[in-house]
CSV table of C-alpha atoms in Angstrom, one decimal:
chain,number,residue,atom,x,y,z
A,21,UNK,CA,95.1,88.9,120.5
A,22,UNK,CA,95.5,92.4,118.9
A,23,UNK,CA,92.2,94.5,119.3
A,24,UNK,CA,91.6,97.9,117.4
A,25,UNK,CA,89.2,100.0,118.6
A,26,UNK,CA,87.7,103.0,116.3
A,27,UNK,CA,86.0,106.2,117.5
A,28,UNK,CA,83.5,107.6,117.1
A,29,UNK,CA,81.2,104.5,116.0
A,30,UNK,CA,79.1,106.8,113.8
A,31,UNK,CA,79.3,110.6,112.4
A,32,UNK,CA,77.3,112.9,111.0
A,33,UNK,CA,79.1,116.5,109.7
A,34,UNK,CA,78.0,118.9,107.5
A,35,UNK,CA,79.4,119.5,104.0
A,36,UNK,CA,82.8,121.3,104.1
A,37,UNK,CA,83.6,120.5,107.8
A,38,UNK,CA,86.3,118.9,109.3
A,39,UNK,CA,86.3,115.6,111.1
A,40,UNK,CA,88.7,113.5,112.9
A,41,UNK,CA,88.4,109.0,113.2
A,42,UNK,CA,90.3,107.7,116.0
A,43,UNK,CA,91.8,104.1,116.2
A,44,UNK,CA,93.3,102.7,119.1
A,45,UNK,CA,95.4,99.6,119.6
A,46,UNK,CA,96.2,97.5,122.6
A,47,UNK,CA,99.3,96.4,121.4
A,48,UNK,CA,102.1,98.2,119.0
A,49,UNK,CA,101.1,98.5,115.7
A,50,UNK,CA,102.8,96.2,113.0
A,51,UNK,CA,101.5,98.5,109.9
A,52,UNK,CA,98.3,100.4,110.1
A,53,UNK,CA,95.8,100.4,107.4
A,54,UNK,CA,92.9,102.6,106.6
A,55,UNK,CA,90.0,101.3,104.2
A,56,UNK,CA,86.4,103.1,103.2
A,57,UNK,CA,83.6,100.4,103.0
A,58,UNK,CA,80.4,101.7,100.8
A,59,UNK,CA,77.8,99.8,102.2
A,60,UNK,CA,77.1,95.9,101.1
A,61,UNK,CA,80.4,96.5,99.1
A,62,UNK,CA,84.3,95.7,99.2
A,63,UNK,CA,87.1,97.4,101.1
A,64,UNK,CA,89.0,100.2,99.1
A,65,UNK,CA,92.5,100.4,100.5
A,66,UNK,CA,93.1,104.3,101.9
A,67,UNK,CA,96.5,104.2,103.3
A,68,UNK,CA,99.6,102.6,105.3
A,69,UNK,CA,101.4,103.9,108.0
A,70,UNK,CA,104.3,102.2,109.1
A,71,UNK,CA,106.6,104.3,111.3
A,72,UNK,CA,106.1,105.6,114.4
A,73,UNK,CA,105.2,109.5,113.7
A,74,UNK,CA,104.4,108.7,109.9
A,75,UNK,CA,102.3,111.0,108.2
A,76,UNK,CA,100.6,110.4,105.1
A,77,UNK,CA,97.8,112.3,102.6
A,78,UNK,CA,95.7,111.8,99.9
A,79,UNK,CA,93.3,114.9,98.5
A,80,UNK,CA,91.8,115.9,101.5
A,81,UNK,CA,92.5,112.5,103.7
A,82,UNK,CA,95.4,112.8,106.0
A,83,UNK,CA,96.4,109.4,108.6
A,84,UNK,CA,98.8,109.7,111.3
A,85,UNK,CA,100.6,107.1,113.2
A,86,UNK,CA,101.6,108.5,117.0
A,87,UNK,CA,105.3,107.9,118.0
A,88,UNK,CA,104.6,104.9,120.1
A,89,UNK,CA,102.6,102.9,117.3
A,90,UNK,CA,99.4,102.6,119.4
A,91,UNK,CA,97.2,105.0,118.0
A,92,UNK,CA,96.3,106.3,114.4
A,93,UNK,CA,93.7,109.2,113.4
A,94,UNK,CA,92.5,110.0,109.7
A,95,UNK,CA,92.1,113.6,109.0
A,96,UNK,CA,89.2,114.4,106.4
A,97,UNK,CA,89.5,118.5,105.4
A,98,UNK,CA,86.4,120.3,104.0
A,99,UNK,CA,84.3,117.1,103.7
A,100,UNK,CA,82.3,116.2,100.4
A,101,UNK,CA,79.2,113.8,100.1
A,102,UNK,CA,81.6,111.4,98.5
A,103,UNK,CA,83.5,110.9,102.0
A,104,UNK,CA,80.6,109.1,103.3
A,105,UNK,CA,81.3,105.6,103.9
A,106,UNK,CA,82.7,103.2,106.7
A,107,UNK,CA,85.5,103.7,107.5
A,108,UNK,CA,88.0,100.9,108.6
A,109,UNK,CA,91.7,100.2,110.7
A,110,UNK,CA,93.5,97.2,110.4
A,111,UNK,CA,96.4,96.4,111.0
A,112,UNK,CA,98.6,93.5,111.5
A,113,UNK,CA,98.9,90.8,114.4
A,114,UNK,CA,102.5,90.9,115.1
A,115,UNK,CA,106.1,90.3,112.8
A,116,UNK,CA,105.5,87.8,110.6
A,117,UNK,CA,102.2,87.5,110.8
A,118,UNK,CA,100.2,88.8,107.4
A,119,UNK,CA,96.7,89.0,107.6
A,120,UNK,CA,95.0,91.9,109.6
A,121,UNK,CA,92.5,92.6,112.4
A,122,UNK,CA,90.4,95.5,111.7
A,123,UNK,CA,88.4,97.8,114.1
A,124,UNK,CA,84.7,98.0,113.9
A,125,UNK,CA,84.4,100.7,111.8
A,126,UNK,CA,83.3,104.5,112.1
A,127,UNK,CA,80.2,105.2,109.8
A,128,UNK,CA,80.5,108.5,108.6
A,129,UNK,CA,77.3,110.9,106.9
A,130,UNK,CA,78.0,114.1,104.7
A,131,UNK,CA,74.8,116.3,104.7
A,132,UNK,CA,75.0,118.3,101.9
B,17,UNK,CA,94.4,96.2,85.9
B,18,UNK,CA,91.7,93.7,87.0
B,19,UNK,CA,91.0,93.7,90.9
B,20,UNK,CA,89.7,90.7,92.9
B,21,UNK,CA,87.0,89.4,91.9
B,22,UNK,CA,84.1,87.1,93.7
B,23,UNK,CA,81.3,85.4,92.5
B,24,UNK,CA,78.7,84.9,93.1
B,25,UNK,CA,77.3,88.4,94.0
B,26,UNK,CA,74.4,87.0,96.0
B,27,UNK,CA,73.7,83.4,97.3
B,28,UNK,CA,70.3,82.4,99.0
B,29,UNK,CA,71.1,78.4,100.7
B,30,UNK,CA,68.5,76.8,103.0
B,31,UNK,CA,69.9,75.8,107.1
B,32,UNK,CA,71.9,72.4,106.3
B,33,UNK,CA,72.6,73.0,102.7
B,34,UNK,CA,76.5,73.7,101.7
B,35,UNK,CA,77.9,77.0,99.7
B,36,UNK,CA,80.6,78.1,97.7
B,37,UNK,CA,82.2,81.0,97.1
B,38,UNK,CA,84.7,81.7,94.4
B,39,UNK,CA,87.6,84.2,94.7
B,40,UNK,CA,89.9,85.4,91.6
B,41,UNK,CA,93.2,87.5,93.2
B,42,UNK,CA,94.7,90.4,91.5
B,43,UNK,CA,97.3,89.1,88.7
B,44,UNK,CA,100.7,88.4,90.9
B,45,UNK,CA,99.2,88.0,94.0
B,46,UNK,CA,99.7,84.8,95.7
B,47,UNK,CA,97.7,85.3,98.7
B,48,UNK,CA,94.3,85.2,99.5
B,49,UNK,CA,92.9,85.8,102.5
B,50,UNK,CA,88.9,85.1,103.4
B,51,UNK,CA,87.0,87.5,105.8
B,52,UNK,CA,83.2,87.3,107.4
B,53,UNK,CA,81.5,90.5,107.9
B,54,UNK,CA,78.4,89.6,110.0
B,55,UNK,CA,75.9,92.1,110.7
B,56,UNK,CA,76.9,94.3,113.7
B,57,UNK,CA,80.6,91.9,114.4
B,58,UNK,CA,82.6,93.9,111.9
B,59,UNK,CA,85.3,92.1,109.4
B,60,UNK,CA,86.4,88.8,111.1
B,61,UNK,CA,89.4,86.7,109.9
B,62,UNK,CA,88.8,83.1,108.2
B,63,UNK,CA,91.4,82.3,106.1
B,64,UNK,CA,94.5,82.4,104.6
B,65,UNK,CA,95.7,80.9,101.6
B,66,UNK,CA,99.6,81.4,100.0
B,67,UNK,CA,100.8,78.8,97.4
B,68,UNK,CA,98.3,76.9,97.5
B,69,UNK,CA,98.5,76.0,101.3
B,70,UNK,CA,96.3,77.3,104.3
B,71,UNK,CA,98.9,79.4,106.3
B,72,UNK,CA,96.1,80.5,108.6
B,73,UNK,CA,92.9,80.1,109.9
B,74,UNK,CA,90.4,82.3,112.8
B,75,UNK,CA,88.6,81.2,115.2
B,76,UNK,CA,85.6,79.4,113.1
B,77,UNK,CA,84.4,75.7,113.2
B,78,UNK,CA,86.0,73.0,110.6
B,79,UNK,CA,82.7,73.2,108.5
B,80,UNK,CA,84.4,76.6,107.3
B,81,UNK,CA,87.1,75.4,104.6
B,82,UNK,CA,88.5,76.0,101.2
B,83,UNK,CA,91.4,75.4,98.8
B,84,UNK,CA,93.9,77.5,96.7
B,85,UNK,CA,94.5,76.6,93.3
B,86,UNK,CA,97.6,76.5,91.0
B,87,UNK,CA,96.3,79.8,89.3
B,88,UNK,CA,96.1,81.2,92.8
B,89,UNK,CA,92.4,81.7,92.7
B,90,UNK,CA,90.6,80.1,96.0
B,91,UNK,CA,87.2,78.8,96.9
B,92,UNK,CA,85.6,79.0,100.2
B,93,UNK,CA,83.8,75.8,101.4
B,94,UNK,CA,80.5,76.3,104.4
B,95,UNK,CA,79.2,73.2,105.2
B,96,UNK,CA,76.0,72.3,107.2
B,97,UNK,CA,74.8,76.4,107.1
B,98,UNK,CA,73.2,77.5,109.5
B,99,UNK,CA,70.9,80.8,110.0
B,100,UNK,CA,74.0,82.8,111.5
B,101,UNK,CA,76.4,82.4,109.0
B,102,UNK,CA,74.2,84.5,106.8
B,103,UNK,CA,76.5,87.5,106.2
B,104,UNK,CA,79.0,89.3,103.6
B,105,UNK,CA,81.9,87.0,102.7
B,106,UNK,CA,85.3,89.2,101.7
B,107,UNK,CA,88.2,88.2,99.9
B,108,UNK,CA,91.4,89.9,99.9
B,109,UNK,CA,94.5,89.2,98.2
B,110,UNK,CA,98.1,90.8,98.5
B,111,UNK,CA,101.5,90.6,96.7
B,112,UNK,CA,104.0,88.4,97.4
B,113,UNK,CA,106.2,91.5,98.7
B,114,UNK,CA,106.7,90.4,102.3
B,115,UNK,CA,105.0,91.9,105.7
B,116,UNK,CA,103.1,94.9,105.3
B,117,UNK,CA,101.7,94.8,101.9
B,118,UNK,CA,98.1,95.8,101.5
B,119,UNK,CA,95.3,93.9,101.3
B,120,UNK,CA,93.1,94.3,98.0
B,121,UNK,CA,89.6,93.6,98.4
B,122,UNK,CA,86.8,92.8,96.4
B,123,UNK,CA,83.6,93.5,96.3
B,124,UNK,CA,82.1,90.3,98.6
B,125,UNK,CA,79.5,87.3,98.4
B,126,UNK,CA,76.1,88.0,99.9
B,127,UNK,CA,75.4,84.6,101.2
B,128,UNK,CA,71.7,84.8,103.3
B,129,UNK,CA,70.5,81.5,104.7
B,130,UNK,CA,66.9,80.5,105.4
């Protein structure tokens, strides 16, 4: 079975840094998905990387997809207080196959 | 636009007792999809529900169950609790536009058991 691993398992940056999330896979990615979890809430979907060198943004949130499909990184630019959160992979299990495995999430701090 | 919705918010059962959770999808989304988030074993996979059939299911005894309606909503079924399956109960739904479309979430059942 697909696992995803995420790093670093928690982070804690000052306001306006940068910071990089890492998620691994051990198989070849069939669509990777990025989701922020507030805690004791739902999922709210970030992005979805398909292709193999895919690069996508969204205000200061960027996700990559490597070339060989195995590995994704989300990008967060001149972090804000409102980035804080859990952030989540998931992707799917294999062609055909619809519902996702996700990683174990990156908790991330802003101090202001 | 409505998102999923789940209800209840909270649920306190006693060991033994049985619980239901209640899942409305996004308007034109035929699938649902249950998830367990259990403190420290991140977002596991229950369920999956498209048409009113159970395409799927993870690795999670038979007491687990639930049902998809003709209005698409869904209804998660845990029979005989016990202490560990205390935890935040996700539902997701997606469009019926193939591989690859995102999940929607909402915003979960806290069931605790005692």
């Amino acid at each position: 079975s697909q696992e995803l691993e995420q790093s670093p398992q928690s982070l804690i940056v000052q306001e306006g840094k940068n910071l990089t999330i890492n998620c691994t896979s051990s198989k070849t990615l069939y669509g990777l998905y990025w989701y922020k979890q507030k805690y004791g809430e739902g999922l709210i979907f970030l992005m979805m990387l398909q292709k193999g060198g895919e690069e996508k943004s969204h205000e200061k949130i960027t996700a990559k997809l490597d070339e060989k499909k195995q590995q994704s990184s989300l990008h967060i630019t001149a972090s804000q207080p409102s980035h804080a959160g859990i952030y989540l992979c998931g992707a799917g299990s294999g062609a055909g196959s619809y519902q996702l495995t996700f990683g174990k999430g990156t908790k991330l701090s802003v101090i202001p | 636009e409505a998102g999923v919705t789940q209800s209840p918010t909270h649920l306190i059962k006693t060991r033994g007792q049985q619980a239901t959770l209640r899942c409305s999808p996004i308007s034109g989304h035929t699938s649902v999809y249950w998830y367990q988030q259990a403190l420290g074993l991140g977002l596991q996979f229950l369920l999956w529900y498209d048409e009113g059939e159970e395409r799927n299911r993870g690795n999670f005894p038979p007491r687990f169950s639930g049902r998809q309606f003709p209005n698409y909503s869904s209804e998660l079924n845990v029979n005989a609790l016990e202490l560990e399956d205390s935890a935040l109960y996700l539902c997701a739904s997606s469009s019926p536009a193939g591989l690859n479309s995102p999940l929607h979430f909402g915003n979960g059942t806290r069931l605790t058991v005692t």
